[in-house]
XYZ file of N, CA and C in Angstrom:
426
model
N -22.783 36.297 17.375
C -21.337 36.168 17.261
C -20.948 34.734 16.858
N -21.590 33.764 17.482
C -21.268 32.363 17.174
C -21.631 32.015 15.736
N -22.741 32.551 15.235
C -23.141 32.308 13.847
C -22.125 32.906 12.881
N -21.591 34.065 13.221
C -20.568 34.716 12.398
C -19.320 33.836 12.290
N -18.895 33.265 13.430
C -17.720 32.396 13.451
C -17.992 31.132 12.644
N -19.191 30.559 12.782
C -19.535 29.351 12.021
C -19.517 29.611 10.518
N -20.045 30.772 10.096
C -20.045 31.108 8.677
C -18.630 31.320 8.139
N -17.777 31.942 8.948
C -16.419 32.196 8.473
C -15.579 30.923 8.432
N -15.905 29.974 9.270
C -15.144 28.720 9.296
C -15.732 27.664 8.372
N -16.888 27.920 7.803
C -17.536 26.891 6.984
C -16.743 26.592 5.711
N -16.114 27.600 5.123
C -15.304 27.352 3.931
C -14.115 26.461 4.240
N -13.424 26.738 5.339
C -12.282 25.917 5.736
C -12.723 24.499 6.084
N -13.887 24.394 6.733
C -14.407 23.080 7.104
C -14.761 22.276 5.851
N -15.396 22.917 4.887
C -15.747 22.235 3.634
C -14.484 21.805 2.891
N -13.488 22.652 2.861
C -12.226 22.303 2.205
C -11.535 21.133 2.917
N -11.612 21.126 4.243
C -11.016 20.016 4.999
C -11.741 18.708 4.711
N -13.076 18.717 4.654
C -13.825 17.499 4.341
C -13.550 17.035 2.912
N -13.398 17.977 2.011
C -13.063 17.628 0.634
C -11.677 16.980 0.559
N -10.720 17.531 1.297
C -9.374 16.951 1.321
C -9.397 15.553 1.940
N -10.189 15.373 2.987
C -10.299 14.040 3.602
C -10.906 13.049 2.619
N -11.927 13.465 1.897
C -12.555 12.575 0.916
C -11.600 12.168 -0.190
N -10.863 13.144 -0.726
C -9.899 12.817 -1.771
C -8.745 11.972 -1.233
N -8.357 12.199 0.003
C -7.300 11.377 0.610
C -7.759 9.939 0.763
N -9.002 9.755 1.194
C -9.543 8.394 1.329
C -9.622 7.710 -0.032
N -10.040 8.446 -1.039
C -10.103 7.884 -2.386
C -8.712 7.504 -2.897
N -7.732 8.361 -2.639
C -6.357 8.059 -3.044
C -5.827 6.832 -2.313
N -6.173 6.694 -1.044
C -5.733 5.534 -0.266
C -6.345 4.250 -0.815
N -7.619 4.305 -1.160
C -8.280 3.128 -1.724
C -7.668 2.767 -3.075
N -7.439 3.765 -3.924
C -6.825 3.496 -5.225
C -5.414 2.932 -5.079
N -4.658 3.444 -4.119
C -3.307 2.933 -3.892
C -3.352 1.489 -3.413
N -4.290 1.172 -2.524
C -4.402 -0.199 -2.020
C -4.797 -1.167 -3.129
N -5.734 -0.767 -3.959
C -6.149 -1.623 -5.077
C -5.010 -1.789 -6.076
N -4.291 -0.711 -6.346
C -3.150 -0.790 -7.257
C -2.048 -1.683 -6.716
N -1.774 -1.559 -5.426
C -0.758 -2.405 -4.808
C -1.156 -3.873 -4.876
N -2.419 -4.155 -4.590
C -2.882 -5.529 -4.686
C -2.750 -6.031 -6.123
N -3.087 -5.197 -7.094
C -2.986 -5.606 -8.496
C -1.569 -5.935 -8.901
N -0.621 -5.112 -8.487
C 0.787 -5.365 -8.818
C 1.269 -6.653 -8.157
N 0.927 -6.833 -6.892
C 1.363 -8.040 -6.195
C 0.706 -9.289 -6.770
N -0.583 -9.206 -7.097
C -1.268 -10.361 -7.678
C -0.698 -10.701 -9.048
N -0.392 -9.682 -9.842
C 0.171 -9.927 -11.174
C 1.552 -10.573 -11.081
N 2.399 -10.054 -10.179
C 3.740 -10.631 -10.075
C 3.682 -12.062 -9.547
N 2.742 -12.340 -8.668
C 2.589 -13.705 -8.166
C 2.024 -14.612 -9.251
N 1.083 -14.103 -10.040
C 0.502 -14.885 -11.133
C 1.556 -15.246 -12.175
N 2.507 -14.354 -12.418
C 3.564 -14.619 -13.381
C 4.481 -15.746 -12.919
N 4.498 -15.996 -11.626
C 5.381 -17.034 -11.086
C 4.653 -18.347 -10.833
N 3.461 -18.523 -11.387
C 2.684 -19.740 -11.143
C 3.446 -20.977 -11.603
N 4.071 -20.914 -12.737
C 4.822 -22.079 -13.246
C 5.999 -22.391 -12.325
N 6.718 -21.360 -11.907
C 7.840 -21.569 -10.989
C 7.360 -22.186 -9.674
N 6.258 -21.686 -9.167
C 5.695 -22.218 -7.918
C 5.305 -23.674 -8.114
N 4.689 -23.979 -9.263
C 4.309 -25.363 -9.556
C 5.509 -26.290 -9.630
N 6.581 -25.842 -10.265
C 7.800 -26.656 -10.368
C 8.387 -26.892 -8.981
N 8.445 -25.846 -8.183
C 9.002 -25.993 -6.836
C 8.182 -26.991 -6.012
N 6.861 -26.870 -6.106
C 6.007 -27.790 -5.354
C 6.115 -29.214 -5.900
N 6.239 -29.365 -7.227
C 6.368 -30.701 -7.824
C 7.684 -31.361 -7.429
N 8.724 -30.555 -7.207
C 10.021 -31.111 -6.813
C 10.126 -31.357 -5.312
N 9.050 -31.057 -4.579
C 9.033 -31.407 -3.162
C 9.194 -30.261 -2.184
N 9.155 -29.047 -2.644
C 9.277 -27.917 -1.710
C 8.021 -27.826 -0.849
N 8.204 -27.419 0.365
C 7.069 -27.211 1.264
C 6.316 -25.946 0.850
N 5.005 -25.987 1.032
C 4.210 -24.802 0.697
C 4.641 -23.594 1.521
N 5.031 -23.818 2.753
C 5.450 -22.700 3.606
C 6.724 -22.043 3.075
N 7.647 -22.830 2.517
C 8.864 -22.227 1.963
C 8.568 -21.452 0.676
N 7.613 -21.942 -0.111
C 7.221 -21.227 -1.330
C 6.511 -19.923 -0.956
N 5.650 -19.984 0.049
C 4.975 -18.767 0.515
C 6.004 -17.783 1.047
N 7.012 -18.267 1.762
C 8.078 -17.394 2.255
C 8.851 -16.740 1.131
N 9.081 -17.476 0.054
C 9.776 -16.925 -1.108
C 8.979 -15.784 -1.739
N 7.695 -15.996 -1.906
C 6.833 -14.960 -2.486
C 6.721 -13.774 -1.535
N 6.631 -14.048 -0.247
C 6.518 -12.984 0.750
C 7.774 -12.118 0.778
N 8.938 -12.732 0.649
C 10.183 -11.944 0.616
C 10.206 -10.987 -0.568
N 9.736 -11.446 -1.714
C 9.686 -10.571 -2.888
C 8.727 -9.402 -2.643
N 7.594 -9.684 -2.044
C 6.626 -8.629 -1.768
C 7.170 -7.628 -0.753
N 7.879 -8.113 0.252
C 8.460 -7.220 1.246
C 9.573 -6.369 0.632
N 10.295 -6.920 -0.322
C 11.318 -6.143 -1.018
C 10.689 -4.985 -1.792
N 9.583 -5.259 -2.467
C 8.878 -4.201 -3.195
C 8.377 -3.134 -2.227
N 7.826 -3.555 -1.099
C 7.332 -2.596 -0.103
C 8.474 -1.778 0.491
N 9.621 -2.397 0.712
C 10.770 -1.672 1.249
C 11.298 -0.634 0.277
N 11.373 -0.993 -0.988
C 11.826 -0.034 -2.003
C 10.839 1.126 -2.101
N 9.550 0.812 -2.051
C 8.539 1.869 -2.114
C 8.663 2.821 -0.930
N 8.960 2.288 0.240
C 9.116 3.138 1.419
C 10.342 4.025 1.297
N 11.433 3.459 0.818
C 12.667 4.230 0.671
C 12.477 5.373 -0.332
N 11.664 5.142 -1.357
C 11.404 6.188 -2.343
C 10.354 7.183 -1.829
N 9.337 6.679 -1.139
C 8.205 7.522 -0.760
C 8.514 8.494 0.363
N 9.294 8.087 1.345
C 9.518 8.962 2.498
C 10.255 10.249 2.122
N 11.382 10.195 1.415
C 12.008 11.458 1.005
C 11.140 12.260 0.036
N 10.390 11.572 -0.811
C 9.505 12.275 -1.740
C 8.413 13.014 -0.985
N 7.898 12.400 0.056
C 6.868 13.040 0.868
C 7.393 14.308 1.515
N 8.575 14.232 2.062
C 9.160 15.414 2.710
C 9.438 16.506 1.684
N 9.936 16.124 0.515
C 10.225 17.121 -0.521
C 8.945 17.785 -1.027
N 7.895 16.997 -1.243
C 6.641 17.573 -1.717
C 5.931 18.382 -0.645
N 6.123 18.010 0.608
C 5.475 18.754 1.701
C 5.998 20.177 1.777
N 7.213 20.404 1.374
C 7.763 21.765 1.363
C 6.989 22.663 0.397
N 6.491 22.072 -0.685
C 5.700 22.855 -1.630
C 4.378 23.303 -1.035
N 3.833 22.490 -0.128
C 2.527 22.778 0.462
C 2.646 23.356 1.869
N 3.768 23.934 2.162
C 4.028 24.480 3.493
C 2.956 25.493 3.916
N 2.460 26.279 2.992
C 1.461 27.300 3.340
C 0.102 26.696 3.656
N -0.151 25.471 3.219
C -1.437 24.823 3.482
C -1.453 24.023 4.779
N -0.309 23.846 5.402
C -0.221 23.051 6.622
C -0.484 23.932 7.826
N -1.493 23.595 8.585
C -1.861 24.362 9.772
C -1.562 23.540 11.007
N -0.681 24.028 11.854
C -0.406 23.373 13.126
C 0.618 22.254 13.071
N 1.171 21.954 11.915
C 2.205 20.928 11.804
C 3.315 21.461 10.915
N 4.491 20.924 11.096
C 5.598 21.284 10.216
C 5.572 20.372 9.002
N 6.332 20.694 7.988
C 6.311 19.887 6.766
C 6.958 18.517 6.975
N 7.781 18.357 8.003
C 8.410 17.062 8.291
C 8.022 16.594 9.690
N 6.755 16.722 10.030
C 6.258 16.320 11.342
C 6.439 14.811 11.517
N 7.240 14.370 12.488
C 7.513 12.939 12.625
C 6.263 12.112 12.931
N 5.362 12.650 13.741
C 4.154 11.903 14.089
C 3.285 11.656 12.850
N 3.160 12.659 12.007
C 2.377 12.510 10.782
C 3.025 11.505 9.835
N 4.339 11.565 9.695
C 5.031 10.612 8.816
C 4.931 9.186 9.341
N 5.017 9.015 10.652
C 4.875 7.676 11.243
C 3.460 7.154 11.029
N 2.472 8.031 11.215
C 1.087 7.628 11.013
C 0.841 7.229 9.555
N 1.371 7.998 8.628
C 1.217 7.668 7.208
C 1.902 6.343 6.881
N 3.053 6.107 7.472
C 3.760 4.831 7.251
C 2.960 3.659 7.807
N 2.309 3.850 8.950
C 1.479 2.784 9.529
C 0.292 2.457 8.624
N -0.317 3.486 8.050
C -1.428 3.250 7.125
C -0.927 2.501 5.894
N 0.210 2.908 5.379
C 0.781 2.219 4.212
C 1.105 0.767 4.541
N 1.672 0.544 5.709
C 2.018 -0.821 6.115
C 0.765 -1.677 6.246
N -0.313 -1.104 6.806
C -1.551 -1.858 6.961
C -2.126 -2.234 5.606
N -2.162 -1.288 4.669
C -2.693 -1.587 3.345
C -1.816 -2.594 2.609
N -0.508 -2.437 2.738
C 0.403 -3.382 2.092
C 0.275 -4.785 2.649
N 0.126 -4.889 3.961
C -0.004 -6.228 4.546
C -1.327 -6.859 4.157
N -2.376 -6.067 4.009
C -3.658 -6.622 3.560
C -3.533 -7.147 2.129
N -2.866 -6.408 1.273
C -2.658 -6.874 -0.106
C -1.811 -8.130 -0.163
N -0.772 -8.172 0.674
C 0.079 -9.372 0.702
C -0.697 -10.580 1.186
N -1.515 -10.397 2.212
C -2.298 -11.526 2.725
C -3.253 -12.067 1.678
N -3.897 -11.168 0.942
C -4.809 -11.624 -0.108
C -4.055 -12.379 -1.204
N -2.908 -11.861 -1.608
C -2.122 -12.539 -2.652
C -1.600 -13.876 -2.169
N -1.106 -13.915 -0.942
C -0.547 -15.161 -0.427
C -1.624 -16.203 -0.192
N -2.810 -15.772 0.125
C -3.896 -16.724 0.303
C -4.289 -17.338 -1.036
N -4.254 -16.521 -2.079
C -4.746 -16.981 -3.377
C -3.711 -17.769 -4.167
N -2.474 -17.328 -4.179
C -1.525 -17.870 -5.147
C -0.868 -19.184 -4.745
N 0.148 -19.183 -3.879
C 0.879 -20.427 -3.664
C 0.041 -21.506 -2.991
N -0.881 -21.107 -2.167
C -1.677 -22.101 -1.458
C -2.635 -22.819 -2.401
N -3.047 -22.153 -3.466
C -4.030 -22.731 -4.378
C -3.403 -23.400 -5.601
N -2.108 -23.298 -5.776
C -1.460 -23.853 -6.967
C -1.296 -25.360 -6.793
N -1.833 -26.069 -7.732
C -1.611 -27.511 -7.800
C -0.451 -27.726 -8.775
N 0.569 -28.463 -8.372
C 1.770 -28.597 -9.207
C 1.499 -29.101 -10.619
N 0.663 -30.085 -10.763
C 0.423 -30.650 -12.097
C -0.350 -29.680 -12.984
N -1.310 -28.969 -12.406
C -2.056 -27.986 -13.204
C -1.154 -26.844 -13.642
N -0.255 -26.415 -12.775
C 0.659 -25.320 -13.102
C 1.603 -25.743 -14.227
N 2.026 -26.990 -14.215
C 2.947 -27.451 -15.252
C 2.244 -27.644 -16.590
N 0.950 -27.927 -16.550
C 0.196 -28.147 -17.796
C -0.227 -26.852 -18.458
N -0.218 -25.742 -17.750
C -0.765 -24.510 -18.304
C -0.001 -24.014 -19.510
N 1.261 -24.296 -19.625
C 2.046 -23.803 -20.762
C 2.342 -24.900 -21.659
């Protein structure tokens, strides 16, 4: 009897592991993409950062300026993603077992994962960009 149950559940188990694998891959791709966008936008502001530092701005205020821009992007992404998630979850209502399409615990957990990945990308960008910019080198680049 137990072997029969294991055989009947093996397809669902394989599908669940496949979904977990693709979800992990999507999470990694999203994190790398987010880091790329943040690094590119920070790289585009190298001259501005150099000018600010050459005129006497503190590195902490420049880092705060870049951080505010990154947090604005993350906030806009959250405002767009949360309603989109709920709308798309309605399409997959038949695939959800044991949860509703707008399960608050699942949405909070997904937001925490997004916040963790976003903060890791911001930390990497903030470590690399304003802290490493030398004002004279930034002004000479163009």
